[in-house]
Every structure is written in C-alpha cells, then in structure tokens.
mmCIF file of C-alpha atoms in Angstrom:
data_model
loop_
_atom_site.group_PDB
_atom_site.id
_atom_site.type_symbol
_atom_site.label_atom_id
_atom_site.label_comp_id
_atom_site.label_asym_id
_atom_site.label_seq_id
_atom_site.Cartn_x
_atom_site.Cartn_y
_atom_site.Cartn_z
ATOM 1 C CA GLY Z 739 233.133 116.363 124.268
ATOM 2 C CA LYS Z 740 229.616 115.835 125.598
ATOM 3 C CA ILE Z 741 227.603 112.661 126.138
ATOM 4 C CA PHE Z 742 223.809 112.807 125.833
ATOM 5 C CA SER Z 743 220.946 110.459 126.590
ATOM 6 C CA PHE Z 744 217.513 110.857 124.964
ATOM 7 C CA ASP Z 745 214.240 109.048 125.539
ATOM 8 C CA LYS Z 746 212.285 107.362 122.745
ATOM 9 C CA TYR Z 747 210.473 110.630 121.980
ATOM 10 C CA GLY Z 748 213.704 112.585 121.494
ATOM 11 C CA ALA Z 749 213.585 114.450 124.806
ATOM 12 C CA LYS Z 750 216.939 114.832 126.541
ATOM 13 C CA ARG Z 751 217.232 112.769 129.730
ATOM 14 C CA TRP Z 752 220.722 113.846 130.770
ATOM 15 C CA GLU Z 753 223.930 115.483 129.566
ATOM 16 C CA VAL Z 754 227.465 114.793 130.807
ATOM 17 C CA ASN Z 755 230.721 116.562 130.018
ATOM 18 C CA GLY Z 756 233.417 114.163 128.831
ATOM 19 C CA THR Z 757 236.978 114.345 130.109
ATOM 20 C CA GLY Z 758 238.208 115.514 126.704
ATOM 21 C CA THR Z 759 237.193 115.890 123.072
ATOM 22 C CA HIS Z 760 236.206 113.081 120.669
ATOM 23 C CA CYS Z 761 234.353 110.867 123.142
ATOM 24 C CA GLN Z 762 233.806 107.647 121.231
ATOM 25 C CA ASP Z 763 231.050 105.294 120.095
ATOM 26 C CA PRO Z 764 229.630 104.090 123.439
ATOM 27 C CA SER Z 765 228.647 100.580 124.438
ATOM 28 C CA LEU Z 766 225.829 99.600 126.800
ATOM 29 C CA PHE Z 767 226.054 96.592 129.097
ATOM 30 C CA GLU Z 768 223.743 95.779 132.018
ATOM 31 C CA GLY Z 769 222.577 99.381 132.401
ATOM 32 C CA ILE Z 770 226.045 100.945 132.201
ATOM 33 C CA LEU Z 771 227.366 103.126 129.352
ATOM 34 C CA TYR Z 772 231.074 102.869 128.528
ATOM 35 C CA THR Z 773 233.046 105.336 126.405
ATOM 36 C CA ALA Z 774 236.542 106.817 126.055
ATOM 37 C CA CYS Z 775 237.752 110.329 125.233
ATOM 38 C CA ARG Z 776 240.700 111.903 123.465
ATOM 39 C CA ASP Z 777 242.581 112.584 126.722
ATOM 40 C CA GLY Z 778 243.068 108.829 127.304
ATOM 41 C CA SER Z 779 240.280 108.378 129.866
ATOM 42 C CA VAL Z 780 237.716 105.565 129.917
ATOM 43 C CA LEU Z 781 234.357 106.343 131.570
ATOM 44 C CA ALA Z 782 231.554 104.213 132.986
ATOM 45 C CA LEU Z 783 228.209 106.018 133.438
ATOM 46 C CA ASP Z 784 224.877 104.960 134.876
ATOM 47 C CA MET Z 785 222.584 104.764 131.839
ATOM 48 C CA MET Z 786 219.519 106.009 133.707
ATOM 49 C CA THR Z 787 221.048 109.036 135.410
ATOM 50 C CA GLY Z 788 224.407 109.742 133.727
ATOM 51 C CA GLN Z 789 226.176 109.463 137.087
ATOM 52 C CA LEU Z 790 229.890 108.672 136.825
ATOM 53 C CA LEU Z 791 230.569 105.194 138.240
ATOM 54 C CA TRP Z 792 234.285 105.100 137.550
ATOM 55 C CA GLN Z 793 236.937 106.814 135.432
ATOM 56 C CA ARG Z 794 240.313 105.385 134.439
ATOM 57 C CA LYS Z 795 243.117 107.080 132.473
ATOM 58 C CA ILE Z 796 244.846 104.336 130.468
ATOM 59 C CA CYS Z 797 247.244 106.398 128.320
ATOM 60 C CA LYS Z 798 248.286 109.948 127.523
ATOM 61 C CA GLU Z 799 246.053 110.237 124.463
ATOM 62 C CA LEU Z 800 243.568 108.217 122.371
ATOM 63 C CA PRO Z 801 242.800 108.457 118.629
ATOM 64 C CA PHE Z 802 240.445 111.159 117.383
ATOM 65 C CA GLU Z 803 238.921 109.021 114.613
ATOM 66 C CA HIS Z 804 235.827 107.091 115.660
ATOM 67 C CA TYR Z 805 236.140 103.563 117.058
ATOM 68 C CA SER Z 806 233.969 101.254 119.120
ATOM 69 C CA ILE Z 807 234.385 100.565 122.830
ATOM 70 C CA SER Z 808 233.812 96.794 122.954
ATOM 71 C CA VAL Z 809 232.373 95.409 126.186
ATOM 72 C CA THR Z 810 231.725 91.858 127.423
ATOM 73 C CA LYS Z 811 230.677 90.488 130.808
ATOM 74 C CA ASP Z 812 234.212 90.717 132.165
ATOM 75 C CA HIS Z 813 236.217 92.968 129.850
ATOM 76 C CA ILE Z 814 236.533 96.193 127.849
ATOM 77 C CA PHE Z 815 238.663 96.264 124.687
ATOM 78 C CA LEU Z 816 239.870 99.471 123.011
ATOM 79 C CA PRO Z 817 242.877 101.262 121.454
ATOM 80 C CA ALA Z 818 245.670 102.297 123.825
ATOM 81 C CA GLY Z 819 247.551 105.348 122.614
ATOM 82 C CA VAL Z 820 248.019 107.437 119.474
ATOM 83 C CA ASP Z 821 250.451 106.767 116.667
ATOM 84 C CA GLN Z 822 252.566 109.926 116.597
ATOM 85 C CA HIS Z 823 255.522 108.597 114.613
ATOM 86 C CA GLY Z 824 254.216 108.606 111.047
ATOM 87 C CA ASN Z 825 253.762 104.820 110.938
ATOM 88 C CA TYR Z 826 250.546 105.218 108.973
ATOM 89 C CA VAL Z 827 251.009 106.821 105.550
ATOM 90 C CA GLY Z 828 248.098 108.357 103.674
ATOM 91 C CA PRO Z 829 247.198 107.956 99.996
ATOM 92 C CA PHE Z 830 249.438 110.870 99.018
ATOM 93 C CA HIS Z 831 252.402 109.527 101.044
ATOM 94 C CA GLU Z 832 251.960 111.965 103.931
ATOM 95 C CA PRO Z 833 252.363 110.668 107.520
ATOM 96 C CA LEU Z 834 249.056 110.822 109.398
ATOM 97 C CA ASP Z 835 248.793 111.295 113.152
ATOM 98 C CA ILE Z 836 245.922 108.824 113.490
ATOM 99 C CA GLY Z 837 245.376 105.306 114.697
ATOM 100 C CA SER Z 838 246.774 103.555 117.747
ATOM 101 C CA PRO Z 839 250.019 101.547 118.025
ATOM 102 C CA ALA Z 840 248.570 99.394 120.809
ATOM 103 C CA VAL Z 841 245.373 97.819 122.130
ATOM 104 C CA ALA Z 842 244.341 97.197 125.725
ATOM 105 C CA LEU Z 843 242.039 94.903 127.686
ATOM 106 C CA LEU Z 844 240.500 96.315 130.877
ATOM 107 C CA ARG Z 845 238.440 94.849 133.688
ATOM 108 C CA ARG Z 846 234.834 95.880 133.200
ATOM 109 C CA GLU Z 847 234.125 96.293 136.896
ATOM 110 C CA ASP Z 848 236.666 99.078 137.487
ATOM 111 C CA GLY Z 849 238.640 99.735 134.280
ATOM 112 C CA ARG Z 850 241.925 98.367 135.624
ATOM 113 C CA LEU Z 851 244.388 97.209 132.980
ATOM 114 C CA VAL Z 852 244.554 93.464 132.283
ATOM 115 C CA TRP Z 853 247.105 93.695 129.465
ATOM 116 C CA ARG Z 854 248.370 95.965 126.725
ATOM 117 C CA ALA Z 855 249.582 94.636 123.359
ATOM 118 C CA ASN Z 856 252.051 96.627 121.276
ATOM 119 C CA LEU Z 857 251.282 96.431 117.534
ATOM 120 C CA SER Z 858 254.313 98.425 116.433
ATOM 121 C CA LYS Z 859 256.469 95.284 116.272
ATOM 122 C CA TRP Z 860 254.218 94.151 113.417
ATOM 123 C CA ASN Z 861 254.269 97.615 111.789
ATOM 124 C CA ALA Z 862 250.544 97.928 112.502
ATOM 125 C CA VAL Z 863 248.159 100.473 113.977
ATOM 126 C CA THR Z 864 244.474 100.192 114.679
ATOM 127 C CA GLN Z 865 242.202 102.529 112.787
ATOM 128 C CA GLU Z 866 238.479 102.925 113.538
ATOM 129 C CA LEU Z 867 238.701 99.774 115.657
ATOM 130 C CA THR Z 868 235.627 97.513 115.662
ATOM 131 C CA PRO Z 869 236.657 94.020 116.790
ATOM 132 C CA CYS Z 870 235.017 90.631 117.214
ATOM 133 C CA MET Z 871 234.986 89.665 120.901
ATOM 134 C CA LEU Z 872 235.038 85.881 121.407
ATOM 135 C CA SER Z 873 234.942 83.898 124.647
ATOM 136 C CA ASP Z 874 238.717 83.358 124.668
ATOM 137 C CA SER Z 875 240.115 85.877 122.193
ATOM 138 C CA VAL Z 876 239.616 89.053 120.187
ATOM 139 C CA ILE Z 877 239.900 89.498 116.404
ATOM 140 C CA PHE Z 878 240.565 92.856 114.752
ATOM 141 C CA SER Z 879 242.373 94.367 111.789
ATOM 142 C CA GLY Z 880 245.271 96.774 111.781
ATOM 143 C CA GLY Z 881 245.609 99.732 109.473
ATOM 144 C CA MET Z 882 248.743 98.441 107.754
ATOM 145 C CA GLY Z 883 247.374 95.293 106.103
ATOM 146 C CA SER Z 884 247.127 92.706 108.905
ATOM 147 C CA ILE Z 885 244.345 90.917 110.771
ATOM 148 C CA PHE Z 886 245.035 89.736 114.328
ATOM 149 C CA ARG Z 887 243.650 87.242 116.812
ATOM 150 C CA LEU Z 888 244.914 87.781 120.368
ATOM 151 C CA SER Z 889 244.316 85.760 123.526
ATOM 152 C CA LEU Z 890 242.094 87.418 126.132
ATOM 153 C CA GLN Z 891 244.125 85.760 128.863
ATOM 154 C CA ASN Z 892 247.389 87.559 128.225
ATOM 155 C CA GLY Z 893 247.255 89.362 124.860
ATOM 156 C CA SER Z 894 249.511 86.842 123.150
ATOM 157 C CA LEU Z 895 249.260 86.348 119.385
ATOM 158 C CA ILE Z 896 247.173 83.352 118.235
ATOM 159 C CA TRP Z 897 247.380 84.148 114.537
ATOM 160 C CA LYS Z 898 248.096 87.023 112.183
ATOM 161 C CA VAL Z 899 247.070 87.233 108.521
ATOM 162 C CA ASP Z 900 248.578 89.693 106.032
ATOM 163 C CA VAL Z 901 246.422 90.775 103.118
ATOM 164 C CA GLY Z 902 249.364 92.366 101.328
ATOM 165 C CA PRO Z 903 252.087 94.957 101.970
ATOM 166 C CA ASN Z 904 250.520 97.500 99.615
ATOM 167 C CA LEU Z 905 246.972 97.369 100.985
ATOM 168 C CA THR Z 906 245.382 98.760 104.113
ATOM 169 C CA THR Z 907 242.781 96.546 105.721
ATOM 170 C CA SER Z 908 239.419 97.750 106.831
ATOM 171 C CA ALA Z 909 239.429 98.499 110.528
ATOM 172 C CA GLN Z 910 236.261 96.466 110.906
ATOM 173 C CA VAL Z 911 235.759 92.703 110.819
ATOM 174 C CA SER Z 912 232.672 90.483 111.039
ATOM 175 C CA CYS Z 913 232.592 87.033 112.644
ATOM 176 C CA THR Z 914 229.966 84.295 112.358
ATOM 177 C CA GLN Z 915 228.751 81.495 114.594
ATOM 178 C CA ASP Z 916 229.864 78.871 112.075
ATOM 179 C CA GLY Z 917 233.506 79.902 112.441
ATOM 180 C CA LYS Z 918 234.209 82.448 109.720
ATOM 181 C CA VAL Z 919 235.868 85.857 109.801
ATOM 182 C CA PHE Z 920 235.096 88.342 107.021
ATOM 183 C CA ALA Z 921 237.573 91.191 106.592
ATOM 184 C CA GLY Z 922 237.249 93.716 103.801
ATOM 185 C CA TYR Z 923 240.148 95.805 102.615
ATOM 186 C CA GLY Z 924 240.513 99.028 100.735
ATOM 187 C CA GLY Z 925 243.760 100.662 99.936
ATOM 188 C CA TYR Z 926 246.406 101.758 97.543
ATOM 189 C CA SER Z 927 249.894 100.873 96.467
ATOM 190 C CA ARG Z 928 252.295 102.629 98.817
ATOM 191 C CA ASN Z 929 254.555 103.042 95.791
ATOM 192 C CA ASP Z 930 251.863 104.457 93.520
ATOM 193 C CA ALA Z 931 249.255 106.882 94.841
ATOM 194 C CA ASN Z 932 247.248 106.480 91.629
ATOM 195 C CA ASP Z 933 246.491 102.841 92.434
ATOM 196 C CA ARG Z 934 244.107 103.736 95.253
ATOM 197 C CA HIS Z 935 240.907 102.173 93.951
ATOM 198 C CA VAL Z 936 241.683 98.695 95.242
ATOM 199 C CA GLY Z 937 239.362 96.592 97.340
ATOM 200 C CA GLY Z 938 238.357 93.089 98.250
ATOM 201 C CA LEU Z 939 237.260 90.651 100.916
ATOM 202 C CA TYR Z 940 238.905 87.798 102.799
ATOM 203 C CA ALA Z 941 236.954 84.909 104.330
ATOM 204 C CA LEU Z 942 239.093 83.293 107.049
ATOM 205 C CA ASP Z 943 238.803 80.293 109.337
ATOM 206 C CA ILE Z 944 238.246 81.700 112.812
ATOM 207 C CA LYS Z 945 240.370 79.015 114.546
ATOM 208 C CA THR Z 946 243.425 78.990 112.310
ATOM 209 C CA GLY Z 947 243.287 82.179 110.250
ATOM 210 C CA ASP Z 948 243.528 80.086 107.075
ATOM 211 C CA THR Z 949 242.031 81.680 103.960
ATOM 212 C CA LEU Z 950 238.749 80.060 102.879
ATOM 213 C CA TRP Z 951 238.265 82.326 99.852
ATOM 214 C CA THR Z 952 239.006 85.819 98.611
ATOM 215 C CA ARG Z 953 237.221 88.187 96.264
ATOM 216 C CA SER Z 954 238.538 91.321 94.537
ATOM 217 C CA PHE Z 955 236.386 94.429 94.004
ATOM 218 C CA PRO Z 956 236.754 97.557 91.870
ATOM 219 C CA TYR Z 957 236.473 99.857 94.902
ATOM 220 C CA ARG Z 958 237.536 99.973 98.526
ATOM 221 C CA VAL Z 959 235.698 98.172 101.336
ATOM 222 C CA TYR Z 960 235.633 100.027 104.674
ATOM 223 C CA THR Z 961 232.491 99.003 106.541
ATOM 224 C CA PRO Z 962 231.919 95.541 108.046
ATOM 225 C CA VAL Z 963 229.851 93.086 106.057
ATOM 226 C CA ALA Z 964 226.402 91.968 107.172
ATOM 227 C CA VAL Z 965 225.764 88.226 107.378
ATOM 228 C CA GLY Z 966 222.362 86.519 107.226
ATOM 229 C CA GLY Z 967 219.567 85.201 105.091
ATOM 230 C CA ILE Z 968 218.273 87.388 102.266
ATOM 231 C CA GLN Z 969 215.229 87.063 100.042
ATOM 232 C CA GLY Z 970 215.770 84.982 96.912
ATOM 233 C CA HIS Z 971 218.786 83.031 98.234
ATOM 234 C CA ALA Z 972 218.612 79.692 100.024
ATOM 235 C CA GLY Z 973 221.963 79.859 101.838
ATOM 236 C CA THR Z 974 223.712 82.402 104.042
ATOM 237 C CA ALA Z 975 224.617 85.654 102.310
ATOM 238 C CA ILE Z 976 226.968 88.531 103.054
ATOM 239 C CA ILE Z 977 226.388 92.161 102.081
ATOM 240 C CA VAL Z 978 229.481 94.133 101.055
ATOM 241 C CA ALA Z 979 229.429 97.925 100.580
ATOM 242 C CA MET Z 980 232.271 99.520 98.638
ATOM 243 C CA GLY Z 981 233.358 102.984 97.583
ATOM 244 C CA THR Z 982 235.948 105.625 98.453
ATOM 245 C CA PRO Z 983 235.064 107.997 101.307
ATOM 246 C CA GLY Z 984 234.810 111.692 100.454
ATOM 247 C CA MET Z 985 237.462 114.150 101.528
ATOM 248 C CA TYR Z 986 237.785 117.755 100.424
ATOM 249 C CA PRO Z 987 235.068 118.851 98.025
ATOM 250 C CA ASN Z 988 236.253 118.292 94.464
ATOM 251 C CA LYS Z 989 234.962 117.319 91.052
ATOM 252 C CA THR Z 990 236.213 113.733 91.056
ATOM 253 C CA THR Z 991 233.453 111.307 90.104
ATOM 254 C CA GLU Z 992 233.015 108.458 92.571
ATOM 255 C CA ASN Z 993 231.009 105.280 92.158
ATOM 256 C CA HIS Z 994 229.573 103.330 95.070
ATOM 257 C CA THR Z 995 228.103 99.870 94.878
ATOM 258 C CA LEU Z 996 226.647 97.132 97.058
ATOM 259 C CA TRP Z 997 227.143 93.408 96.429
ATOM 260 C CA ALA Z 998 225.365 90.399 97.908
ATOM 261 C CA LEU Z 999 227.607 87.313 97.953
ATOM 262 C CA ASP Z 1000 227.226 83.686 98.989
ATOM 263 C CA ALA Z 1001 228.976 83.396 102.374
ATOM 264 C CA ASN Z 1002 230.452 79.964 101.635
ATOM 265 C CA THR Z 1003 231.813 80.601 98.137
ATOM 266 C CA GLY Z 1004 231.988 84.358 97.534
ATOM 267 C CA ASP Z 1005 229.860 84.031 94.396
ATOM 268 C CA MET Z 1006 227.750 87.073 93.526
ATOM 269 C CA ILE Z 1007 223.996 86.918 94.155
ATOM 270 C CA TRP Z 1008 223.105 90.494 93.135
ATOM 271 C CA SER Z 1009 224.538 93.998 92.983
ATOM 272 C CA PHE Z 1010 223.152 97.503 93.470
ATOM 273 C CA ASN Z 1011 224.738 100.699 92.112
ATOM 274 C CA THR Z 1012 224.097 104.248 93.301
ATOM 275 C CA PRO Z 1013 224.134 107.215 90.916
ATOM 276 C CA SER Z 1014 227.601 108.637 90.221
ATOM 277 C CA CYS Z 1015 228.510 111.599 92.424
ATOM 278 C CA THR Z 1016 231.290 114.033 93.177
ATOM 279 C CA ALA Z 1017 233.460 113.394 96.225
ATOM 280 C CA VAL Z 1018 232.169 116.039 98.628
ATOM 281 C CA GLY Z 1019 231.773 113.799 101.662
ATOM 282 C CA ALA Z 1020 228.341 113.618 103.196
ATOM 283 C CA ARG Z 1021 225.526 115.265 101.271
ATOM 284 C CA GLY Z 1022 225.513 118.987 102.027
ATOM 285 C CA GLY Z 1023 229.146 119.097 103.161
ATOM 286 C CA THR Z 1024 231.215 122.190 102.364
ATOM 287 C CA LEU Z 1025 234.717 123.461 103.064
ATOM 288 C CA GLU Z 1026 233.248 125.587 105.868
ATOM 289 C CA GLU Z 1027 231.275 122.697 107.391
ATOM 290 C CA MET Z 1028 233.098 119.519 106.523
ATOM 291 C CA CYS Z 1029 231.578 116.109 107.107
ATOM 292 C CA TRP Z 1030 233.683 113.126 106.014
ATOM 293 C CA PRO Z 1031 231.944 109.886 106.916
ATOM 294 C CA LEU Z 1032 232.493 106.632 105.116
ATOM 295 C CA ALA Z 1033 230.565 106.325 101.858
ATOM 296 C CA TRP Z 1034 228.221 103.751 103.429
ATOM 297 C CA SER Z 1035 226.908 102.905 106.853
ATOM 298 C CA ALA Z 1036 227.270 99.338 108.022
ATOM 299 C CA PRO Z 1037 224.562 97.241 106.315
ATOM 300 C CA VAL Z 1038 222.007 95.258 108.317
ATOM 301 C CA ILE Z 1039 219.748 92.381 107.301
ATOM 302 C CA SER Z 1040 216.246 92.092 108.813
ATOM 303 C CA LYS Z 1041 214.746 88.779 109.873
ATOM 304 C CA ASP Z 1042 212.616 88.790 106.707
ATOM 305 C CA GLY Z 1043 215.693 89.133 104.484
ATOM 306 C CA ILE Z 1044 215.615 92.834 103.565
ATOM 307 C CA VAL Z 1045 218.915 94.766 103.440
ATOM 308 C CA TYR Z 1046 218.980 98.248 105.008
ATOM 309 C CA ILE Z 1047 221.855 100.677 104.468
ATOM 310 C CA ASN Z 1048 222.530 104.425 104.392
ATOM 311 C CA TRP Z 1049 224.464 106.054 101.540
ATOM 312 C CA ALA Z 1050 226.082 109.156 103.057
ATOM 313 C CA PHE Z 1051 227.105 110.729 99.749
ATOM 314 C CA GLY Z 1052 223.510 110.934 98.549
ATOM 315 C CA GLY Z 1053 221.853 111.307 101.932
ATOM 316 C CA VAL Z 1054 219.669 108.298 101.129
ATOM 317 C CA THR Z 1055 218.688 105.232 103.153
ATOM 318 C CA TYR Z 1056 217.855 102.159 101.077
ATOM 319 C CA ALA Z 1057 215.770 99.049 101.761
ATOM 320 C CA LEU Z 1058 216.767 96.370 99.198
ATOM 321 C CA ARG Z 1059 215.644 92.907 98.175
ATOM 322 C CA ASP Z 1060 215.938 90.772 95.026
ATOM 323 C CA ILE Z 1061 212.505 90.762 93.368
ATOM 324 C CA ASN Z 1062 213.768 88.779 90.386
ATOM 325 C CA LYS Z 1063 213.786 85.532 92.336
#
C-alpha cells in the first residue's frame, strides 16, 4: 500500500510506502497523519514531509475492508485483529474472513497499547469501523447486530444494545451534542437468504443506550446519517441513505433512496429516489475491474441546509433541498 499527499492544485507533495497492503482511511491531528495497514502496523507520519514519526505493530493482521482510524488528543481507536474463524456469515451463509474480533485503544504520542477489548464473547466483530469518540467513552457497532459503548479508561462495557439476532448493524454510527446516537442497520435473516432487503434506524440515548425511537425501511442502511438543519424544516433533521451495495455484475434491479427525517420523532420530512439500476457496483465496474463501494457516500448538510451526497451506482453527486416548503 502507498500513502500520498497532494497540494490544493493536485500536485503530489510526497509518497510513502506503507508497511503492508490496504492502508486505511487516515486521520489528521495537529499536523500528524495516522493510518494502519493490513500487516497489523499503525503509522504516524509528519503531514508536511511524510516522515515516519513512529510505527507500532499491534497485532498479526488487520482487516482489509476500509475503516476509519479515530484520533483524539490522547488516544487512537481502531480494530485489533482479523476474524479468521467464520464468525461473520454472509448473505448466502458463507463464512467471510472479514471484520475484527477485537478493538484497541492506543496512546497517541507513541502508539503504545492502553487496552484491548475482545468482542468475541458477545459474538460480535467490527466491520468498516467508524466510531463516535466521546470524552470518556467510545460508541461503535458490531457486525453481528450489536451497538457498544466502552469506557476509554479500561475498555469495560458501559452498555450494549442488540438490534436483533437476524440483522447486521451498520458499522457506522452518528452521535449528536444533545445526547443521541443514530445507528442504521441493514441485513438479512440468517435463516433465510431471501430476506436480505431489511433496513432501519435506531435512535438511542447516549448515556443509557435506551431506545428513543426506531424506524423501519424497505432497504438496507450502511452509511452514517447526517444530522443538522435543512431547508424547509424548523427542527433538527437527519438524512438517511439506503440501498444494497453492488457485488458481482448481474441483472438484479436495485432501488436506492434518501429520506430526511425529524431527529426527535423519526417522522418523514421528504424522500428522494434515484433511477432503478442493475447491481454492478460503482458505475463503470466490470468483472475485470471490480469496484464495490457502498451504494451511497456519507451524506453531509451545509450550513445553509443543502444536502450533498454521492450515488456510486450512477456516478452522480446530488445537491438536494425541499423547494416545496
């Protein structure tokens, strides 16, 4: 794997060889870039020069699917290992060698281990980890239908919420300043591979994990929701993108849709539907050059209330607002 830095004009500033393949979504903090690679190494690089500041091997191997290295003033949070025991079962009941059976907290200054938490005792693995880092804890979802809040002090469990034994949660959660956690799910019945178009959203109390409200959707939810003010709505809104990611090119028709909901009640404000398409992954993907992103990027809301999102299946980026209100 390689790590690149470009200036605002697109000119390459520096290039660094990673310690292995699949170097992950980096994080920047106080002029330092942090990432991790497939071989289990975590790297800290000077953002201006690419110089290696420190390198720490935390496990034998890390997941190949993308995940976020989460960094705060004192800590780094990331997966810690690869699930190689078939604990995660795919939509056609095949064991998948993906995800991580543990998570780890490191010291930001040198990458030394603070604690490691084993998720296997809860029959959980992380998948495409993107957590919420709080001042005293971390919130994330596991790939087997559970959402966790762990203490930053020692990794102990504060609360755990199950969204159902037959559903896989989204690996990505969103947290708000007024004390809510939004966790979408998209999955299938593990007893019936045909029941795979299942999705929904949980709104949880950030302190207790209690359910504030839930909403079911006709399709899976994989990306985190966006939270903010949108045009035509007086209160806080959330933007939820749903739709099944593409896999091998086939002729199955897929539908992808975007909903705006009231953050306090889950009531619908508006919806937006893309044209129907065949499940070929990202636009232009082929069997020879496969590209299998999620159907949607994560949505964002601008300060003037416009929703921006990319639809990978159509190769289109949308800017949306409700002009009826």
